[in-house]
């Protein structure tokens, strides 16, 4: 059974959690620019008397909070990402984004409110905890200049034994919790191709080398030919999200830029795919008398949930919402999350929270994305129970010692 004190505390907090989430949704900030967001979170923690600090990094400003049980105790962490996306909010809700062209279309407002709510809940249960807890509010999850990399380089994981995070899932209805054992999501890498041709008059293309035309041929290659070079049982996806070229409608473009991502589950494939993109882009450019510059940036590795922590989380979820509401996630996602960076320092668990409903089933990264706000209280109850179960982990691990996950 879920701890009675958790239920009482979260039920009291629920209106505040909704207010927090709506404020954050109204005032989203892009990656690396989360100054107001960080200050807001910090203020809420300070008002609750929770030890906390602002931390400045090359990727932006984060917030770290602490509940301490004492030196020599194990430490777990809960992490929330803070950045929004350059997407126009198309909702007509009262809490729609007030920052034009920016919105929380990936649920990071929900993640922050859930982790903040967990801190507010566990602060009241401090005397029942035999572990230290660290709450990490991280900037810049959505970009290659990852806040997770910056924060871990700053040393925030030096004493952490396990780390947990949540992610909104609009394809899973409210009231369901998604548990995935092992591989959760893909590695991600970023690339940029700059095609260089020769400009000219649009009436005389024979006198020019059309960089946009060359770029479209390269794009077709990325989406077709490259996939034929790998075993189809090893999934990966190349997606181009940005093409930019030309200066006027009557001038043949001299340059054209292509920017995109590569996502895969296999570590060995990451370099092979990027090398092939560079090679094939060069071939296509030279075929038309153009040249191409290739740039790439390694992103984050795959997210792989720790089996023991997944068991602990599932057991906690059952006590909160019942076994019938646990969704065993069978397939990993080709989405990426820099939560993976923390997992290179300590085992961890990324939990999927069902946020789907009548008005909240629009996809992630959509301008219509929203959540069923009842998922806030559910998430806080779950994470608080996870903390209590981990605090009693010796008994817990004995309970699971002979259980087999199928």
mmCIF file of C-alpha atoms in Angstrom:
data_model
loop_
_atom_site.group_PDB
_atom_site.id
_atom_site.type_symbol
_atom_site.label_atom_id
_atom_site.label_comp_id
_atom_site.label_asym_id
_atom_site.label_seq_id
_atom_site.Cartn_x
_atom_site.Cartn_y
_atom_site.Cartn_z
ATOM 1 C CA UNK A 1 0.000 0.000 0.000
ATOM 2 C CA UNK A 2 1.101 3.542 -0.688
ATOM 3 C CA UNK A 3 2.250 5.379 2.422
ATOM 4 C CA UNK A 4 -0.733 7.184 3.975
ATOM 5 C CA UNK A 5 1.325 10.317 4.663
ATOM 6 C CA UNK A 6 2.103 10.565 0.941
ATOM 7 C CA UNK A 7 -1.565 10.447 -0.010
ATOM 8 C CA UNK A 8 -2.490 13.132 2.515
ATOM 9 C CA UNK A 9 0.369 15.423 1.556
ATOM 10 C CA UNK A 10 -0.100 15.109 -2.214
ATOM 11 C CA UNK A 11 -3.849 15.624 -2.015
ATOM 12 C CA UNK A 12 -3.140 18.870 -0.143
ATOM 13 C CA UNK A 13 -0.539 19.911 -2.719
ATOM 14 C CA UNK A 14 -2.478 19.100 -5.883
ATOM 15 C CA UNK A 15 -3.975 22.585 -6.470
ATOM 16 C CA UNK A 16 -0.509 24.102 -5.992
ATOM 17 C CA UNK A 17 1.024 21.591 -8.403
ATOM 18 C CA UNK A 18 -1.488 22.596 -11.069
ATOM 19 C CA UNK A 19 -0.759 26.290 -10.475
ATOM 20 C CA UNK A 20 2.997 25.644 -10.741
ATOM 21 C CA UNK A 21 2.634 23.676 -13.951
ATOM 22 C CA UNK A 22 0.380 26.312 -15.507
ATOM 23 C CA UNK A 23 2.754 29.138 -14.614
ATOM 24 C CA UNK A 24 5.665 27.264 -16.170
ATOM 25 C CA UNK A 25 3.554 26.520 -19.244
ATOM 26 C CA UNK A 26 2.675 30.199 -19.647
ATOM 27 C CA UNK A 27 6.286 31.355 -19.420
ATOM 28 C CA UNK A 28 8.404 28.802 -21.295
ATOM 29 C CA UNK A 29 12.058 29.459 -22.071
ATOM 30 C CA UNK A 30 14.288 27.981 -24.743
ATOM 31 C CA UNK A 31 17.334 25.810 -24.079
ATOM 32 C CA UNK A 32 20.070 27.665 -22.252
ATOM 33 C CA UNK A 33 17.765 30.604 -21.490
ATOM 34 C CA UNK A 34 15.877 29.190 -18.504
ATOM 35 C CA UNK A 35 16.690 32.063 -16.131
ATOM 36 C CA UNK A 36 13.134 32.899 -15.043
ATOM 37 C CA UNK A 37 12.280 29.209 -14.842
ATOM 38 C CA UNK A 38 15.260 28.432 -12.613
ATOM 39 C CA UNK A 39 14.567 31.414 -10.363
ATOM 40 C CA UNK A 40 10.912 30.397 -10.042
ATOM 41 C CA UNK A 41 11.808 26.838 -9.024
ATOM 42 C CA UNK A 42 14.468 28.109 -6.625
ATOM 43 C CA UNK A 43 11.993 30.519 -5.010
ATOM 44 C CA UNK A 44 9.431 27.749 -4.458
ATOM 45 C CA UNK A 45 12.076 25.549 -2.826
ATOM 46 C CA UNK A 46 13.270 28.389 -0.605
ATOM 47 C CA UNK A 47 9.705 29.211 0.457
ATOM 48 C CA UNK A 48 9.326 25.589 1.558
ATOM 49 C CA UNK A 49 12.549 25.723 3.558
ATOM 50 C CA UNK A 50 14.276 23.179 1.313
ATOM 51 C CA UNK A 51 18.037 23.560 0.918
ATOM 52 C CA UNK A 52 18.699 24.560 -2.678
ATOM 53 C CA UNK A 53 21.112 26.396 -4.939
ATOM 54 C CA UNK A 54 21.262 27.883 -8.408
ATOM 55 C CA UNK A 55 24.061 26.459 -10.528
ATOM 56 C CA UNK A 56 25.421 28.209 -13.610
ATOM 57 C CA UNK A 57 26.902 26.192 -16.484
ATOM 58 C CA UNK A 58 27.872 26.709 -20.113
ATOM 59 C CA UNK A 59 24.498 25.168 -21.016
ATOM 60 C CA UNK A 60 22.418 27.430 -18.802
ATOM 61 C CA UNK A 61 21.243 27.781 -15.224
ATOM 62 C CA UNK A 62 20.007 24.828 -13.212
ATOM 63 C CA UNK A 63 18.706 24.286 -9.697
ATOM 64 C CA UNK A 64 19.830 21.637 -7.212
ATOM 65 C CA UNK A 65 17.899 20.886 -4.011
ATOM 66 C CA UNK A 66 18.718 18.573 -1.128
ATOM 67 C CA UNK A 67 17.011 16.566 1.576
ATOM 68 C CA UNK A 68 19.760 15.225 3.799
ATOM 69 C CA UNK A 69 19.606 12.197 6.085
ATOM 70 C CA UNK A 70 23.262 12.403 7.055
ATOM 71 C CA UNK A 71 26.785 11.645 5.951
ATOM 72 C CA UNK A 72 27.511 8.098 4.885
ATOM 73 C CA UNK A 73 23.934 7.487 3.744
ATOM 74 C CA UNK A 74 23.104 6.503 0.180
ATOM 75 C CA UNK A 75 21.923 9.262 -2.146
ATOM 76 C CA UNK A 76 19.274 9.068 -4.832
ATOM 77 C CA UNK A 77 18.392 11.807 -7.291
ATOM 78 C CA UNK A 78 15.274 12.928 -9.135
ATOM 79 C CA UNK A 79 15.814 14.894 -12.330
ATOM 80 C CA UNK A 80 13.559 17.251 -14.300
ATOM 81 C CA UNK A 81 14.382 19.005 -17.576
ATOM 82 C CA UNK A 82 13.410 22.677 -17.825
ATOM 83 C CA UNK A 83 13.665 23.880 -21.434
ATOM 84 C CA UNK A 84 10.854 24.496 -23.893
ATOM 85 C CA UNK A 85 10.742 24.170 -27.678
ATOM 86 C CA UNK A 86 10.626 26.730 -30.525
ATOM 87 C CA UNK A 87 7.028 25.759 -31.321
ATOM 88 C CA UNK A 88 3.980 28.024 -31.516
ATOM 89 C CA UNK A 89 1.397 27.167 -28.854
ATOM 90 C CA UNK A 90 -1.841 26.489 -30.727
ATOM 91 C CA UNK A 91 -3.984 25.774 -27.668
ATOM 92 C CA UNK A 92 -6.763 28.129 -26.614
ATOM 93 C CA UNK A 93 -6.418 27.307 -22.914
ATOM 94 C CA UNK A 94 -6.070 30.060 -20.311
ATOM 95 C CA UNK A 95 -2.563 28.814 -19.528
ATOM 96 C CA UNK A 96 -1.328 28.841 -23.135
ATOM 97 C CA UNK A 97 2.172 30.188 -23.677
ATOM 98 C CA UNK A 98 2.598 33.946 -23.394
ATOM 99 C CA UNK A 99 6.016 33.747 -25.076
ATOM 100 C CA UNK A 100 5.289 33.772 -28.797
ATOM 101 C CA UNK A 101 6.874 30.931 -30.723
ATOM 102 C CA UNK A 102 7.939 29.055 -27.590
ATOM 103 C CA UNK A 103 6.008 26.360 -25.744
ATOM 104 C CA UNK A 104 6.419 23.382 -23.463
ATOM 105 C CA UNK A 105 5.523 20.868 -26.166
ATOM 106 C CA UNK A 106 7.482 18.008 -24.592
ATOM 107 C CA UNK A 107 6.038 18.130 -21.089
ATOM 108 C CA UNK A 108 9.009 19.655 -19.297
ATOM 109 C CA UNK A 109 6.634 21.932 -17.345
ATOM 110 C CA UNK A 110 4.933 18.760 -16.128
ATOM 111 C CA UNK A 111 8.276 17.156 -15.273
ATOM 112 C CA UNK A 112 9.366 20.199 -13.236
ATOM 113 C CA UNK A 113 6.086 20.416 -11.334
ATOM 114 C CA UNK A 114 6.205 16.682 -10.568
ATOM 115 C CA UNK A 115 9.782 16.744 -9.266
ATOM 116 C CA UNK A 116 9.171 19.957 -7.310
ATOM 117 C CA UNK A 117 6.043 18.387 -5.831
ATOM 118 C CA UNK A 118 8.071 15.332 -4.852
ATOM 119 C CA UNK A 119 10.555 17.572 -3.036
ATOM 120 C CA UNK A 120 7.720 19.353 -1.212
ATOM 121 C CA UNK A 121 6.215 16.008 -0.219
ATOM 122 C CA UNK A 122 9.386 14.270 0.923
ATOM 123 C CA UNK A 123 10.521 17.316 2.893
ATOM 124 C CA UNK A 124 7.552 16.630 5.179
ATOM 125 C CA UNK A 125 8.549 12.954 5.464
ATOM 126 C CA UNK A 126 12.225 13.613 6.131
ATOM 127 C CA UNK A 127 12.214 11.759 9.451
ATOM 128 C CA UNK A 128 11.054 8.592 7.699
ATOM 129 C CA UNK A 129 13.912 8.622 5.187
ATOM 130 C CA UNK A 130 17.254 6.915 5.698
ATOM 131 C CA UNK A 131 18.718 8.275 2.449
ATOM 132 C CA UNK A 132 19.847 11.591 1.069
ATOM 133 C CA UNK A 133 17.842 12.910 -1.866
ATOM 134 C CA UNK A 134 19.010 15.317 -4.538
ATOM 135 C CA UNK A 135 16.591 17.094 -6.884
ATOM 136 C CA UNK A 136 18.093 18.187 -10.199
ATOM 137 C CA UNK A 137 16.366 20.790 -12.370
ATOM 138 C CA UNK A 138 18.349 20.738 -15.591
ATOM 139 C CA UNK A 139 18.572 23.256 -18.446
ATOM 140 C CA UNK A 140 19.068 22.440 -22.127
ATOM 141 C CA UNK A 141 17.758 18.926 -22.679
ATOM 142 C CA UNK A 142 16.529 19.578 -26.210
ATOM 143 C CA UNK A 143 19.841 20.644 -27.771
ATOM 144 C CA UNK A 144 23.272 19.225 -28.463
ATOM 145 C CA UNK A 145 24.805 21.541 -25.842
ATOM 146 C CA UNK A 146 23.314 19.254 -23.217
ATOM 147 C CA UNK A 147 22.625 20.491 -19.719
ATOM 148 C CA UNK A 148 23.078 16.953 -18.430
ATOM 149 C CA UNK A 149 26.649 16.915 -19.711
ATOM 150 C CA UNK A 150 27.330 20.323 -18.165
ATOM 151 C CA UNK A 151 25.858 19.426 -14.775
ATOM 152 C CA UNK A 152 27.612 16.076 -14.530
ATOM 153 C CA UNK A 153 30.907 17.734 -15.426
ATOM 154 C CA UNK A 154 30.209 20.130 -12.553
ATOM 155 C CA UNK A 155 30.141 17.111 -10.242
ATOM 156 C CA UNK A 156 26.493 16.804 -9.249
ATOM 157 C CA UNK A 157 26.549 13.002 -9.627
ATOM 158 C CA UNK A 158 29.652 12.381 -7.508
ATOM 159 C CA UNK A 159 27.662 10.971 -4.566
ATOM 160 C CA UNK A 160 24.544 9.657 -6.333
ATOM 161 C CA UNK A 161 23.801 5.927 -6.094
ATOM 162 C CA UNK A 162 20.655 5.908 -8.246
ATOM 163 C CA UNK A 163 18.683 8.429 -10.284
ATOM 164 C CA UNK A 164 15.053 8.601 -11.433
ATOM 165 C CA UNK A 165 13.122 10.740 -13.894
ATOM 166 C CA UNK A 166 9.668 10.885 -15.468
ATOM 167 C CA UNK A 167 8.464 11.661 -18.962
ATOM 168 C CA UNK A 168 4.983 12.529 -20.171
ATOM 169 C CA UNK A 169 3.514 10.050 -22.655
ATOM 170 C CA UNK A 170 0.389 11.289 -24.471
ATOM 171 C CA UNK A 171 -0.186 7.923 -26.166
ATOM 172 C CA UNK A 172 -0.713 6.383 -22.718
ATOM 173 C CA UNK A 173 -3.951 7.406 -21.046
ATOM 174 C CA UNK A 174 -4.016 9.080 -17.662
ATOM 175 C CA UNK A 175 -4.004 6.578 -14.828
ATOM 176 C CA UNK A 176 -1.435 4.343 -16.508
ATOM 177 C CA UNK A 177 2.260 4.142 -15.676
ATOM 178 C CA UNK A 178 4.695 2.829 -18.272
ATOM 179 C CA UNK A 179 7.532 0.616 -17.047
ATOM 180 C CA UNK A 180 10.324 -0.400 -19.412
ATOM 181 C CA UNK A 181 13.047 -2.849 -18.452
ATOM 182 C CA UNK A 182 16.380 -2.315 -20.189
ATOM 183 C CA UNK A 183 16.591 -0.247 -23.384
ATOM 184 C CA UNK A 184 14.244 2.752 -23.279
ATOM 185 C CA UNK A 185 15.334 5.174 -25.987
ATOM 186 C CA UNK A 186 17.953 5.744 -28.640
ATOM 187 C CA UNK A 187 21.286 7.480 -28.839
ATOM 188 C CA UNK A 188 21.260 10.736 -30.779
ATOM 189 C CA UNK A 189 23.871 12.524 -32.885
ATOM 190 C CA UNK A 190 23.598 15.788 -34.814
ATOM 191 C CA UNK A 191 24.921 16.668 -38.266
ATOM 192 C CA UNK A 192 25.115 19.668 -40.565
ATOM 193 C CA UNK A 193 25.886 19.677 -44.286
ATOM 194 C CA UNK A 194 26.768 22.921 -46.042
ATOM 195 C CA UNK A 195 26.484 22.562 -49.808
ATOM 196 C CA UNK A 196 28.548 25.080 -51.784
ATOM 197 C CA UNK A 197 27.746 25.709 -55.438
ATOM 198 C CA UNK A 198 27.925 28.808 -57.630
ATOM 199 C CA UNK A 199 25.237 31.465 -57.673
ATOM 200 C CA UNK A 200 23.690 32.903 -60.792
ATOM 201 C CA UNK A 201 20.590 34.250 -62.500
ATOM 202 C CA UNK A 202 17.541 32.014 -62.130
ATOM 203 C CA UNK A 203 16.908 32.369 -65.896
ATOM 204 C CA UNK A 204 20.279 30.784 -66.716
ATOM 205 C CA UNK A 205 20.826 27.766 -64.418
ATOM 206 C CA UNK A 206 23.377 26.421 -66.911
ATOM 207 C CA UNK A 207 25.749 29.166 -65.789
ATOM 208 C CA UNK A 208 25.433 28.282 -62.098
ATOM 209 C CA UNK A 209 25.697 25.334 -59.729
ATOM 210 C CA UNK A 210 22.394 25.204 -57.858
ATOM 211 C CA UNK A 211 23.150 24.436 -54.196
ATOM 212 C CA UNK A 212 19.480 23.830 -53.395
ATOM 213 C CA UNK A 213 19.155 21.287 -56.208
ATOM 214 C CA UNK A 214 22.288 19.500 -54.990
ATOM 215 C CA UNK A 215 20.981 19.580 -51.404
ATOM 216 C CA UNK A 216 17.693 17.961 -52.418
ATOM 217 C CA UNK A 217 19.578 15.118 -54.062
ATOM 218 C CA UNK A 218 21.628 14.648 -50.905
ATOM 219 C CA UNK A 219 18.434 14.688 -48.851
ATOM 220 C CA UNK A 220 16.901 11.956 -51.002
ATOM 221 C CA UNK A 221 20.049 9.913 -50.472
ATOM 222 C CA UNK A 222 19.833 10.337 -46.695
ATOM 223 C CA UNK A 223 16.252 9.121 -46.681
ATOM 224 C CA UNK A 224 16.704 6.181 -49.041
ATOM 225 C CA UNK A 225 20.149 4.945 -49.984
ATOM 226 C CA UNK A 226 21.808 5.000 -46.557
ATOM 227 C CA UNK A 227 19.213 2.724 -44.969
ATOM 228 C CA UNK A 228 20.065 0.084 -47.598
ATOM 229 C CA UNK A 229 23.605 -0.150 -46.245
ATOM 230 C CA UNK A 230 22.621 -1.554 -42.834
ATOM 231 C CA UNK A 231 20.944 -4.693 -41.579
ATOM 232 C CA UNK A 232 17.211 -3.883 -41.357
ATOM 233 C CA UNK A 233 16.927 -5.675 -37.998
ATOM 234 C CA UNK A 234 19.056 -2.881 -36.482
ATOM 235 C CA UNK A 235 16.717 0.131 -36.450
ATOM 236 C CA UNK A 236 17.872 3.697 -36.890
ATOM 237 C CA UNK A 237 16.382 6.876 -38.251
ATOM 238 C CA UNK A 238 17.853 9.896 -40.028
ATOM 239 C CA UNK A 239 15.679 13.000 -39.878
ATOM 240 C CA UNK A 240 16.365 16.406 -41.399
ATOM 241 C CA UNK A 241 14.665 19.154 -39.434
ATOM 242 C CA UNK A 242 16.126 22.226 -41.093
ATOM 243 C CA UNK A 243 17.047 23.274 -44.644
ATOM 244 C CA UNK A 244 18.180 26.804 -45.363
ATOM 245 C CA UNK A 245 19.418 28.205 -48.644
ATOM 246 C CA UNK A 246 19.146 31.096 -51.043
ATOM 247 C CA UNK A 247 18.745 34.839 -50.711
ATOM 248 C CA UNK A 248 16.090 35.750 -53.301
ATOM 249 C CA UNK A 249 13.563 34.079 -55.598
ATOM 250 C CA UNK A 250 15.375 35.091 -58.781
ATOM 251 C CA UNK A 251 18.880 34.076 -57.697
ATOM 252 C CA UNK A 252 20.181 30.533 -57.850
ATOM 253 C CA UNK A 253 21.444 29.685 -54.384
ATOM 254 C CA UNK A 254 25.181 29.540 -53.861
ATOM 255 C CA UNK A 255 24.894 27.681 -50.549
ATOM 256 C CA UNK A 256 22.356 25.482 -48.817
ATOM 257 C CA UNK A 257 22.508 24.039 -45.312
ATOM 258 C CA UNK A 258 20.963 20.767 -44.170
ATOM 259 C CA UNK A 259 20.720 19.972 -40.450
ATOM 260 C CA UNK A 260 19.422 16.809 -38.874
ATOM 261 C CA UNK A 261 19.751 13.978 -36.400
ATOM 262 C CA UNK A 262 20.714 10.324 -36.392
ATOM 263 C CA UNK A 263 19.128 8.017 -33.826
ATOM 264 C CA UNK A 264 20.054 4.408 -33.161
ATOM 265 C CA UNK A 265 20.178 1.837 -30.375
ATOM 266 C CA UNK A 266 23.543 0.386 -31.382
ATOM 267 C CA UNK A 267 26.627 2.235 -30.187
ATOM 268 C CA UNK A 268 28.782 0.849 -33.017
ATOM 269 C CA UNK A 269 26.392 2.147 -35.688
ATOM 270 C CA UNK A 270 26.609 5.778 -34.594
ATOM 271 C CA UNK A 271 29.992 6.485 -36.158
ATOM 272 C CA UNK A 272 29.315 4.288 -39.186
ATOM 273 C CA UNK A 273 26.148 6.184 -40.100
ATOM 274 C CA UNK A 274 27.773 9.593 -39.700
ATOM 275 C CA UNK A 275 30.750 8.495 -41.805
ATOM 276 C CA UNK A 276 28.398 7.273 -44.529
ATOM 277 C CA UNK A 277 26.440 10.546 -44.508
ATOM 278 C CA UNK A 278 29.691 12.427 -45.038
ATOM 279 C CA UNK A 279 30.817 10.072 -47.818
ATOM 280 C CA UNK A 280 27.538 9.978 -49.774
ATOM 281 C CA UNK A 281 26.956 13.716 -49.448
ATOM 282 C CA UNK A 282 30.406 14.303 -50.915
ATOM 283 C CA UNK A 283 29.704 11.954 -53.832
ATOM 284 C CA UNK A 284 26.435 13.700 -54.709
ATOM 285 C CA UNK A 285 27.926 17.173 -54.406
ATOM 286 C CA UNK A 286 30.884 16.351 -56.654
ATOM 287 C CA UNK A 287 28.580 14.789 -59.240
ATOM 288 C CA UNK A 288 27.070 18.236 -59.822
ATOM 289 C CA UNK A 289 30.298 20.216 -59.530
ATOM 290 C CA UNK A 290 29.585 21.363 -55.984
ATOM 291 C CA UNK A 291 31.323 20.729 -52.681
ATOM 292 C CA UNK A 292 30.002 20.000 -49.207
ATOM 293 C CA UNK A 293 31.250 20.642 -45.692
ATOM 294 C CA UNK A 294 30.284 18.098 -43.052
ATOM 295 C CA UNK A 295 29.994 18.839 -39.342
ATOM 296 C CA UNK A 296 28.748 16.516 -36.626
ATOM 297 C CA UNK A 297 28.259 16.566 -32.891
ATOM 298 C CA UNK A 298 27.893 13.462 -30.778
ATOM 299 C CA UNK A 299 24.803 13.679 -28.644
ATOM 300 C CA UNK A 300 23.854 11.340 -25.853
ATOM 301 C CA UNK A 301 23.931 7.545 -25.551
ATOM 302 C CA UNK A 302 20.833 5.342 -25.280
ATOM 303 C CA UNK A 303 18.737 5.391 -22.115
ATOM 304 C CA UNK A 304 18.935 1.950 -20.515
ATOM 305 C CA UNK A 305 16.884 1.395 -17.371
ATOM 306 C CA UNK A 306 18.463 -0.565 -14.550
ATOM 307 C CA UNK A 307 16.565 -3.830 -14.023
ATOM 308 C CA UNK A 308 16.572 -3.670 -10.216
ATOM 309 C CA UNK A 309 15.394 -0.050 -10.171
ATOM 310 C CA UNK A 310 12.713 -0.907 -12.727
ATOM 311 C CA UNK A 311 11.474 -3.618 -10.362
ATOM 312 C CA UNK A 312 11.481 -1.186 -7.449
ATOM 313 C CA UNK A 313 9.568 1.358 -9.526
ATOM 314 C CA UNK A 314 7.013 -1.175 -10.718
ATOM 315 C CA UNK A 315 6.416 -2.368 -7.166
ATOM 316 C CA UNK A 316 5.982 1.243 -6.044
ATOM 317 C CA UNK A 317 3.601 1.926 -8.938
ATOM 318 C CA UNK A 318 1.494 -1.117 -8.077
ATOM 319 C CA UNK A 319 1.090 0.164 -4.526
ATOM 320 C CA UNK A 320 0.040 3.583 -5.843
ATOM 321 C CA UNK A 321 -2.295 2.664 -8.682
ATOM 322 C CA UNK A 322 -2.708 -1.119 -8.867
ATOM 323 C CA UNK A 323 -1.140 -3.749 -11.103
ATOM 324 C CA UNK A 324 -3.929 -3.420 -13.676
ATOM 325 C CA UNK A 325 -2.711 0.101 -14.461
ATOM 326 C CA UNK A 326 0.904 -0.827 -15.106
ATOM 327 C CA UNK A 327 1.846 -0.807 -18.783
ATOM 328 C CA UNK A 328 4.861 -2.981 -19.505
ATOM 329 C CA UNK A 329 6.523 -1.129 -22.390
ATOM 330 C CA UNK A 330 7.748 -3.761 -24.836
ATOM 331 C CA UNK A 331 9.499 -1.666 -27.476
ATOM 332 C CA UNK A 332 12.095 1.069 -26.997
ATOM 333 C CA UNK A 333 11.621 4.490 -28.555
ATOM 334 C CA UNK A 334 13.830 6.096 -31.188
ATOM 335 C CA UNK A 335 13.371 9.311 -29.269
ATOM 336 C CA UNK A 336 16.372 10.455 -27.250
ATOM 337 C CA UNK A 337 16.854 11.917 -23.798
ATOM 338 C CA UNK A 338 20.012 13.223 -22.190
ATOM 339 C CA UNK A 339 18.936 11.467 -18.997
ATOM 340 C CA UNK A 340 21.259 8.856 -20.513
ATOM 341 C CA UNK A 341 24.233 10.996 -19.482
ATOM 342 C CA UNK A 342 23.415 10.548 -15.800
ATOM 343 C CA UNK A 343 23.271 6.794 -16.346
ATOM 344 C CA UNK A 344 26.965 6.776 -17.209
ATOM 345 C CA UNK A 345 27.543 7.772 -13.562
ATOM 346 C CA UNK A 346 24.895 5.730 -11.728
ATOM 347 C CA UNK A 347 22.082 3.276 -12.500
ATOM 348 C CA UNK A 348 18.735 4.886 -13.144
ATOM 349 C CA UNK A 349 15.127 4.606 -14.193
ATOM 350 C CA UNK A 350 13.119 6.695 -16.677
ATOM 351 C CA UNK A 351 9.395 6.304 -15.992
ATOM 352 C CA UNK A 352 6.646 6.951 -18.540
ATOM 353 C CA UNK A 353 3.602 8.703 -17.106
ATOM 354 C CA UNK A 354 0.316 8.463 -18.975
ATOM 355 C CA UNK A 355 -0.934 11.986 -19.690
ATOM 356 C CA UNK A 356 -3.340 11.204 -22.525
ATOM 357 C CA UNK A 357 -7.001 12.134 -22.431
ATOM 358 C CA UNK A 358 -9.784 13.764 -24.407
ATOM 359 C CA UNK A 359 -7.829 17.026 -24.815
ATOM 360 C CA UNK A 360 -4.337 15.715 -24.137
ATOM 361 C CA UNK A 361 -3.489 13.066 -26.705
ATOM 362 C CA UNK A 362 -1.745 15.331 -29.206
ATOM 363 C CA UNK A 363 1.821 14.188 -29.915
ATOM 364 C CA UNK A 364 4.963 15.423 -28.250
ATOM 365 C CA UNK A 365 6.546 18.450 -29.984
ATOM 366 C CA UNK A 366 3.132 19.510 -31.307
ATOM 367 C CA UNK A 367 1.757 22.994 -30.750
ATOM 368 C CA UNK A 368 -1.395 21.340 -29.394
ATOM 369 C CA UNK A 369 0.407 19.169 -26.847
ATOM 370 C CA UNK A 370 -1.124 19.235 -23.373
ATOM 371 C CA UNK A 371 -1.441 16.931 -20.372
ATOM 372 C CA UNK A 372 -4.176 15.575 -18.161
ATOM 373 C CA UNK A 373 -3.228 17.516 -15.033
ATOM 374 C CA UNK A 374 -4.354 14.714 -12.747
ATOM 375 C CA UNK A 375 -1.079 13.059 -13.748
ATOM 376 C CA UNK A 376 0.759 15.562 -11.536
ATOM 377 C CA UNK A 377 -0.527 14.154 -8.260
ATOM 378 C CA UNK A 378 -0.103 10.600 -9.494
ATOM 379 C CA UNK A 379 3.526 11.260 -10.424
ATOM 380 C CA UNK A 380 4.335 12.801 -7.047
ATOM 381 C CA UNK A 381 2.754 9.886 -5.202
ATOM 382 C CA UNK A 382 4.747 7.436 -7.303
ATOM 383 C CA UNK A 383 8.109 9.179 -6.936
ATOM 384 C CA UNK A 384 7.605 9.713 -3.215
ATOM 385 C CA UNK A 385 6.799 6.022 -2.791
ATOM 386 C CA UNK A 386 9.881 5.139 -4.857
ATOM 387 C CA UNK A 387 11.994 7.167 -2.419
ATOM 388 C CA UNK A 388 10.498 5.442 0.621
ATOM 389 C CA UNK A 389 10.906 2.012 -0.962
ATOM 390 C CA UNK A 390 14.512 2.759 -1.860
ATOM 391 C CA UNK A 391 15.107 3.952 1.698
ATOM 392 C CA UNK A 392 14.040 0.469 2.804
ATOM 393 C CA UNK A 393 15.870 -1.127 -0.107
ATOM 394 C CA UNK A 394 17.530 -3.932 1.841
ATOM 395 C CA UNK A 395 14.133 -5.407 2.626
ATOM 396 C CA UNK A 396 12.929 -4.527 -0.845
ATOM 397 C CA UNK A 397 15.806 -6.188 -2.662
ATOM 398 C CA UNK A 398 15.342 -9.356 -0.608
ATOM 399 C CA UNK A 399 11.696 -9.388 -1.687
ATOM 400 C CA UNK A 400 12.673 -9.269 -5.364
ATOM 401 C CA UNK A 401 15.742 -11.501 -5.186
ATOM 402 C CA UNK A 402 14.069 -14.564 -6.664
ATOM 403 C CA UNK A 403 11.629 -12.854 -9.029
ATOM 404 C CA UNK A 404 12.142 -13.103 -12.757
ATOM 405 C CA UNK A 405 11.121 -10.362 -15.175
ATOM 406 C CA UNK A 406 9.551 -11.607 -18.407
#
